[in-house]
XYZ file of C-alpha atoms in Angstrom:
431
model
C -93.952 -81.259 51.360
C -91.598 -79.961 48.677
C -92.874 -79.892 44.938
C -91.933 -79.221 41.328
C -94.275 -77.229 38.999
C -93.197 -76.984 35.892
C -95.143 -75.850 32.589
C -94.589 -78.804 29.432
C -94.783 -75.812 27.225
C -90.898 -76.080 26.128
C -88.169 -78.242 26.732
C -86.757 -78.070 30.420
C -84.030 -75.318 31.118
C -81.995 -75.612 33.167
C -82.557 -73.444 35.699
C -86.264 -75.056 36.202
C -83.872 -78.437 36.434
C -81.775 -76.695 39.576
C -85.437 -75.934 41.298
C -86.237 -79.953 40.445
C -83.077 -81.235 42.125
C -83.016 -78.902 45.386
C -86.503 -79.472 46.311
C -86.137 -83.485 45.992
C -82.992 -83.208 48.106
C -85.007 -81.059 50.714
C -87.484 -83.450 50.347
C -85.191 -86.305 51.052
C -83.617 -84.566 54.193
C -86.969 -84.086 56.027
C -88.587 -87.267 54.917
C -91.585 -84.747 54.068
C -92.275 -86.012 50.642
C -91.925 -84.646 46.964
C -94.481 -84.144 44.355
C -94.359 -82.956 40.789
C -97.689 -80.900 39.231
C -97.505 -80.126 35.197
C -98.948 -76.811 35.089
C -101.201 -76.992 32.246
C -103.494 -74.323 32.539
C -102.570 -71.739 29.398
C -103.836 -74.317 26.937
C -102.335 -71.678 24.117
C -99.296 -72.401 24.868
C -98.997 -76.099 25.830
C -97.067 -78.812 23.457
C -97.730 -82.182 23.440
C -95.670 -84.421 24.657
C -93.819 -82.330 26.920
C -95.272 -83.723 30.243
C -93.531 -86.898 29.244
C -90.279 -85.178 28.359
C -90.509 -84.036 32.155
C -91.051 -87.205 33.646
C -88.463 -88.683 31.473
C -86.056 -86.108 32.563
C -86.478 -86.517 36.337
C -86.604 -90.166 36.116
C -82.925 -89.428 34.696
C -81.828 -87.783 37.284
C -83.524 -89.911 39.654
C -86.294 -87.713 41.045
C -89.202 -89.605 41.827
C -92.452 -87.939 42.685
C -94.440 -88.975 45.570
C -97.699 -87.901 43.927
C -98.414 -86.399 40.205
C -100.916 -83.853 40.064
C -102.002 -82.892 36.405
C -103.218 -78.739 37.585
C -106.081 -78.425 34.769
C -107.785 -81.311 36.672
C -108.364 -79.018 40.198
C -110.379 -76.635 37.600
C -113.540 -76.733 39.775
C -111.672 -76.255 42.991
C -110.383 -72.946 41.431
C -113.967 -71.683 40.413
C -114.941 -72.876 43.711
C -112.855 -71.159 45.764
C -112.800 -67.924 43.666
C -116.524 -68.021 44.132
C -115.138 -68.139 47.723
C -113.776 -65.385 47.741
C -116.457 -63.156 45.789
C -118.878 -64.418 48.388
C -116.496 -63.411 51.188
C -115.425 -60.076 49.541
C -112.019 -60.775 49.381
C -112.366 -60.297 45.896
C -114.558 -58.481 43.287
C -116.075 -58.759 39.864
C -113.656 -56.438 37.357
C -115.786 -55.596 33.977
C -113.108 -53.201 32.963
C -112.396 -53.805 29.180
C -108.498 -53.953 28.138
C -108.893 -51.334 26.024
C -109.953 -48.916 29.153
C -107.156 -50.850 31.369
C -104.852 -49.933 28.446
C -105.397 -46.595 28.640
C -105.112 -45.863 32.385
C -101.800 -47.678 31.845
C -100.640 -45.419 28.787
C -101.821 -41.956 31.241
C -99.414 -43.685 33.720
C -96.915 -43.673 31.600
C -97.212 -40.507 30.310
C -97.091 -39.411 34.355
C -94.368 -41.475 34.548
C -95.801 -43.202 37.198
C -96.398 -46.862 37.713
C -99.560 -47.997 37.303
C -101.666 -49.403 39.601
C -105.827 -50.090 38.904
C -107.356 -47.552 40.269
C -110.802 -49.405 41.810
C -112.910 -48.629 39.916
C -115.123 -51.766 39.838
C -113.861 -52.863 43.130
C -116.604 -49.607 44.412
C -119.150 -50.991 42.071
C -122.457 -52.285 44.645
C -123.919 -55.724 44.531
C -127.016 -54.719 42.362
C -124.187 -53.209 40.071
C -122.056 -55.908 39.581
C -125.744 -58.388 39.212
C -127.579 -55.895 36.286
C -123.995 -55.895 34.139
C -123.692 -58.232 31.491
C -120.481 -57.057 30.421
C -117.497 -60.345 30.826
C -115.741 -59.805 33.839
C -112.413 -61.368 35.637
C -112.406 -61.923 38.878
C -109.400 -59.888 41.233
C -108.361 -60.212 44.304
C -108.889 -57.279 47.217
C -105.390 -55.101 47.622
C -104.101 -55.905 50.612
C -104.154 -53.166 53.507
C -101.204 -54.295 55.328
C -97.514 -55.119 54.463
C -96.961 -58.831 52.974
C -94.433 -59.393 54.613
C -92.549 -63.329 54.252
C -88.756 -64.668 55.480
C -86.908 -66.264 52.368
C -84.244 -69.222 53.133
C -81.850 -67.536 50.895
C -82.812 -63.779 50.466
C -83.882 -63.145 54.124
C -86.892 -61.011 55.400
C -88.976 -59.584 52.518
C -91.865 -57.060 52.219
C -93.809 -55.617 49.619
C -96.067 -52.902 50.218
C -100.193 -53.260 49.242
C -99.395 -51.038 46.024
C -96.963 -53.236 45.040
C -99.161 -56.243 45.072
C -102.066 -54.146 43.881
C -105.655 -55.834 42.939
C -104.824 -58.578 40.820
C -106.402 -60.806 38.078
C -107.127 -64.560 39.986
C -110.121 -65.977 37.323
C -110.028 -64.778 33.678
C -113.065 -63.999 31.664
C -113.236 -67.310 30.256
C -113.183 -68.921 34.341
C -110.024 -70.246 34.316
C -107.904 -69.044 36.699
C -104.093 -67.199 36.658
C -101.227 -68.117 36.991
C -100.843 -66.360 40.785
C -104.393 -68.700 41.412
C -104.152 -71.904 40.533
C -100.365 -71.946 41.968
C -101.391 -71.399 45.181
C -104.888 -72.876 45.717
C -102.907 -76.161 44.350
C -99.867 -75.660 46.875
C -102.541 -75.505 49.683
C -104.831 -78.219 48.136
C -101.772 -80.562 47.874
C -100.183 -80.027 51.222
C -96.704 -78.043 50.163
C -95.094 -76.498 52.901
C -91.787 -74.780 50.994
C -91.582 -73.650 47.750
C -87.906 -73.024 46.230
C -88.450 -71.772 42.782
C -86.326 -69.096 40.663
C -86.022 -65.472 42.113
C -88.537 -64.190 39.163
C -91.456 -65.683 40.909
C -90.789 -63.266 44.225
C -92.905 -60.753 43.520
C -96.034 -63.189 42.948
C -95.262 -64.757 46.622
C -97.080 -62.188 48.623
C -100.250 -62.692 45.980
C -100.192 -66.352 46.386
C -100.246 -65.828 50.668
C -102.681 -63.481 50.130
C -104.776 -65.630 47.965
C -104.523 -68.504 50.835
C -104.862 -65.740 53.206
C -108.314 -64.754 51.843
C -109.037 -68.383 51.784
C -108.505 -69.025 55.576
C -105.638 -70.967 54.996
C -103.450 -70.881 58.131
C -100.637 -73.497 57.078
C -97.590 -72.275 56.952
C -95.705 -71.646 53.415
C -91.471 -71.788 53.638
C -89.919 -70.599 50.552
C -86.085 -70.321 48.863
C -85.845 -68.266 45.693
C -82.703 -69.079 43.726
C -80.865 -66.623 42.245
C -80.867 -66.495 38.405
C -77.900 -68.075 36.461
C -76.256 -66.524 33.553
C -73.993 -67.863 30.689
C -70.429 -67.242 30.540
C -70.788 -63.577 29.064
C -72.572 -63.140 32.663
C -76.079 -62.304 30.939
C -79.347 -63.953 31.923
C -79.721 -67.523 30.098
C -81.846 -67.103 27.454
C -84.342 -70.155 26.405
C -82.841 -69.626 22.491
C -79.247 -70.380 24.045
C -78.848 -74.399 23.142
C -77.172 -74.621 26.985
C -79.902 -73.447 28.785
C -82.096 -77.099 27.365
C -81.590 -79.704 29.865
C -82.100 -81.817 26.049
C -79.513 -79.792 24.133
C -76.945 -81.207 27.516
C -77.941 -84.806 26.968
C -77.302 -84.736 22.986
C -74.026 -83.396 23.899
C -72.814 -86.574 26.071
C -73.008 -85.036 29.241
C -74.323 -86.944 32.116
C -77.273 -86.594 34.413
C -74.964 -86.948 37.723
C -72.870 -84.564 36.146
C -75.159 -81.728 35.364
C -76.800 -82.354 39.070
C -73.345 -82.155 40.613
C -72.575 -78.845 38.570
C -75.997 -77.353 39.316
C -75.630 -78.046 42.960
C -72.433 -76.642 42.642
C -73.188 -73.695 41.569
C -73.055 -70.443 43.866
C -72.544 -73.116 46.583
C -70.007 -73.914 49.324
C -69.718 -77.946 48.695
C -67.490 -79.805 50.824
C -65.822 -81.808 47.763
C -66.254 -80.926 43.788
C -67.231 -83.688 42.698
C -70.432 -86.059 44.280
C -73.607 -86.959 43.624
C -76.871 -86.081 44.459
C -77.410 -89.009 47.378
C -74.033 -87.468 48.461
C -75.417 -84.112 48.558
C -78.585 -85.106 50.859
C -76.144 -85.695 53.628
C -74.580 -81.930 53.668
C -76.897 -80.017 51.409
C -78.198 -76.871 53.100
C -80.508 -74.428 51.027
C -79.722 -71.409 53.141
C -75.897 -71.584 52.019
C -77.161 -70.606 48.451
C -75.129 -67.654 47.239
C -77.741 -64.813 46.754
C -75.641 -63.673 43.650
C -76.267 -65.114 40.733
C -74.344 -68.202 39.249
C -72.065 -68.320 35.799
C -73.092 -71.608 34.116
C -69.711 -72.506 32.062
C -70.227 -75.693 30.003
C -65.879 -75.989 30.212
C -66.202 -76.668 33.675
C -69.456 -78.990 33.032
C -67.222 -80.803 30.583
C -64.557 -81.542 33.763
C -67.317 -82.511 36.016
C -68.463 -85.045 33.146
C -65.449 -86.148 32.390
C -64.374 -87.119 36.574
C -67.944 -89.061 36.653
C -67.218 -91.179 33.283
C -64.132 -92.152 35.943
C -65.924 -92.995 38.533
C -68.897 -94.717 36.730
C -68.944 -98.086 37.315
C -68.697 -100.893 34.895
C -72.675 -101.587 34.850
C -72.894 -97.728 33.976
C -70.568 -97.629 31.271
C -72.068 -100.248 29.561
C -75.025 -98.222 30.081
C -73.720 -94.841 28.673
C -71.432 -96.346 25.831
C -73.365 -99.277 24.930
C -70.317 -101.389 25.340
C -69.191 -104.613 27.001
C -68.471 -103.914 30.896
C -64.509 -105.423 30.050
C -64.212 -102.386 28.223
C -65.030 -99.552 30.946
C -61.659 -99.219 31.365
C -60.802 -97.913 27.872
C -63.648 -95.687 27.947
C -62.646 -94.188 30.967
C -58.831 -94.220 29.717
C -60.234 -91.797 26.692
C -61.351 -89.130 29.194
C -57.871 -87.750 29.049
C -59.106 -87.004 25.176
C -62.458 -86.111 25.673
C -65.432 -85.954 28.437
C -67.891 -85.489 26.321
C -69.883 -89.435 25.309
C -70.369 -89.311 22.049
C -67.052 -88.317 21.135
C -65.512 -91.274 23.256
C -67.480 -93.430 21.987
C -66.252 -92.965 18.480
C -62.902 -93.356 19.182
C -63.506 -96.854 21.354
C -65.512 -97.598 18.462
C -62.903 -96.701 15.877
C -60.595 -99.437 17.211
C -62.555 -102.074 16.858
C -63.684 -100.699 13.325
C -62.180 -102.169 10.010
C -59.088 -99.817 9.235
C -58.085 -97.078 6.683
C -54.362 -96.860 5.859
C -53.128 -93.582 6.223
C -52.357 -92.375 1.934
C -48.638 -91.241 3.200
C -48.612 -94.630 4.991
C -49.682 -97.092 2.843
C -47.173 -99.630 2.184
C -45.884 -99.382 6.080
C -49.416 -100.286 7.069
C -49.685 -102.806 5.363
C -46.473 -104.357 6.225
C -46.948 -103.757 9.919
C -50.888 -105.199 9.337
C -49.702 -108.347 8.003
C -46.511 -109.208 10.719
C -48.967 -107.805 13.631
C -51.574 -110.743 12.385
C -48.860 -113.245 12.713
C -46.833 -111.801 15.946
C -46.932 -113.917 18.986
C -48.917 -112.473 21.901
C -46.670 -109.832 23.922
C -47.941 -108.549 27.511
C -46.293 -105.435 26.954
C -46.022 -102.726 24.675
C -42.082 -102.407 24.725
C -42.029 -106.104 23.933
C -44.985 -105.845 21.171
C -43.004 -102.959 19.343
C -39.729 -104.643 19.594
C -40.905 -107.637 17.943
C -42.749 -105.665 15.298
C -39.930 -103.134 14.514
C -37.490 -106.308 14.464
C -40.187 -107.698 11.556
C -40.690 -105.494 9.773
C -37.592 -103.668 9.742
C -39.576 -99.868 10.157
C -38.827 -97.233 12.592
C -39.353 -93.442 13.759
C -42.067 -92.113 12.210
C -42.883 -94.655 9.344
C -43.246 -97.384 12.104
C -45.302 -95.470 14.583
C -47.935 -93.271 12.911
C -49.108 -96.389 10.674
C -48.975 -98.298 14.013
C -51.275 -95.978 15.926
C -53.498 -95.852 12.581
C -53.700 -99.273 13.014
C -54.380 -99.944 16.548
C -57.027 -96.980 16.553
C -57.871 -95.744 13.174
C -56.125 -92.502 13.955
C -52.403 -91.124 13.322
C -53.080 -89.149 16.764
C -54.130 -89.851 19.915
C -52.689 -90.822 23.568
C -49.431 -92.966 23.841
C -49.908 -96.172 22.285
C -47.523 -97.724 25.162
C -50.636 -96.468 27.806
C -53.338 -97.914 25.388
C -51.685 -101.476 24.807
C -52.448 -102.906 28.025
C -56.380 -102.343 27.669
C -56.575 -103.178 24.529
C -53.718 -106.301 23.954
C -56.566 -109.028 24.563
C -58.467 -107.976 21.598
C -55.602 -107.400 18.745
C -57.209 -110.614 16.711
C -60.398 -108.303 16.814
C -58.366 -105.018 16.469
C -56.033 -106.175 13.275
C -58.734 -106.035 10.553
């Protein structure tokens, strides 16, 4: 069982998007299911509204869930199995104020030293931790061995018991962490592999030990992808408008196209350009590049632009709100643009009443007025001829007011490639 855990506490970068898309095509090769949890626990910090953002999101890619687990409603499975845990003495009641933890942390600092806490309640005897009436979290027991786990990308893994030190699992307020919830909920839920972003490796041996401490003896797979960076090779920042899965959809780029890319990405793909029920026949999640990926919007803008091209009429009408008869002069704009929006206007533009051209005028509205009368021509050559012969204009003061009529622009591709998708609709055109 593969799932997707996201947080609706901002809109949905892109990176989170990559994890999305790789575990539903996992999920699609083994057959083993998919499920998405909104991780809803730091109440602070959700926005509303953004769990349907999510679902909207996936449902463009076409990701659909299995099961959708909402992780604020498994509250009293956390307390339950933190009490667990206490009872067992795999964990311990912490009354250390953050004030004190502060300071420990500043005199490791000072030492320059990293800090680690030092145990002090962890010693602290039953009776102790029963006559104190101080608020306490609950933390998990340091481990005493190696955590030790095989990544599908990264390889074999270990992180010594300082490293993963006595954590925080149950706040003083009894809610639990982060580290907690995330992996009672992957064993509650039945996930079996995890592929996430490579800043979550360091909380992988917690979570085992966590289901370790538990008894849990199912066994976790997991993929960390490397992080991606913009095209200045820094880390994608959340304030950078391409990191929002949003921000690409106001631009006009498409949801096969941004899966494509994102597969793409630090990947050895058979062909550049496919989709993502393409990529479940060849996809393999240990071919990941371990370095991290450049995410250049230029080359997102040719990916759009070769599936606008292969889109098929039902889409385009779709995408462009237009009649299917003209997907073909949408798709013949691509060699203009490949972003929607900006196609769109100029397919729209041609069908839009006209504005002569001020150094144009009069020719405009000579070549408006024979074009309205002119017999219908199947080609262009024959269509110009005719015109030209009518109205007596050539060179430039016959075809810039002719390409400002025909499209509402004095540039633009040749006007002999246009004709033939357009010729039909002149009657509608000319006005």
């Amino acid at each position: 069982m593969y799932r997707f855990a996201p947080s609706p506490t901002g809109d949905m970068h892109i990176g989170n998007l990559r994890a999305a898309i790789f575990n539903y095509i996992c999920s699609l090769q083994d057959k083993s299911g998919f499920i998405l949890r909104i991780e809803d626990t730091d109440k602070e910090r959700n926005i509303e509204g953004k769990e349907k953002d999510i679902l909207e999101i996936l449902s463009k890619f076409g990701i659909k869930p299995k099961q959708i687990y909402i992780q604020s409603e498994n509250l009293k499975f956390h307390r339950q199995l933190a009490s667990k845990l206490l009872i067992d003495k795999k964990a311990f009641a912490c009354f250390c104020t953050e004030e004190e933890l502060e300071a420990k942390k500043q005199k490791a600092k000072e030492q320059g030293v990293a800090y680690r806490y030092d145990g002090t309640c962890e010693r602290l005897s039953d009776a102790e931790v029963l006559n104190c009436e101080k608020p306490f979290v609950i933390r998990m027991k340091k481990p005493t061995r190696t955590m030790s786990f095989t990544d599908a990308i990264k390889g074999e893994l270990s992180f010594e018991p300082d490293a993963v030190d006595s954590f925080v699992i149950m706040r003083a307020d009894k809610t639990p962490t982060y580290n907690f919830a995330c992996a009672v909920d992957d064993m509650l839920e039945g996930v079996t592999f995890v592929i996430r972003g490579e800043d979550h490796v360091s909380n992988t041996p917690k979570q085992d030990l966590i289901r370790e401490g538990l008894g849990y003896t199912g066994k976790m797979n997991y993929a960390h992808l490397p992080i991606l960076l913009n095209i200045e090779g820094k880390k994608m920042s959340k304030r950078e408008n391409e990191s929002s899965v949003k921000w690409l959809f106001e631009q006009g780029f498409l949801p096969e196209a941004i899966a494509n890319y994102l597969i793409l990405l630090g990947n050895k793909t058979p062909t550049e350009i496919f989709t993502i029920e393409d990529a479940v026949k060849w996809f393999d999640i240990t071919k990941i590049s371990r370095s991290p990926a450049r995410f250049d919007v230029k080359k997102l803008e040719q990916i759009n632009r070769e599936h606008i091209k292969l889109a098929s009429k039902e889409r385009i009408k779709e995408i462009f709100g237009v009649d299917e008869s003209k997907a073909e002069l949408v798709k013949f704009y691509t060699q203009e643009s490949s972003l929607v929006p900006e196609i769109k206007a100029k397919v729209e533009a041609i069908y839009s009443p006209k504005i002569a051209p001020d150094e144009y005028k009069n020719e405009f509205e000579i070549i408006k007025k024979a074009a309205r009368n002119l017999k219908a021509c199947e080609t262009f050559d024959e269509f110009k001829k005719e015109l030209m012969s009518v109205t007596n204009l050539k060179g430039k003061n016959f075809f810039m007011p002719l390409r400002a009529l025909l499209t509402n622009d004095l540039h633009g591709p040749e006007l002999s490639e246009l004709y033939p998708l357009i010729k039909d609709d002149l009657a509608k055109i000319l006005i």
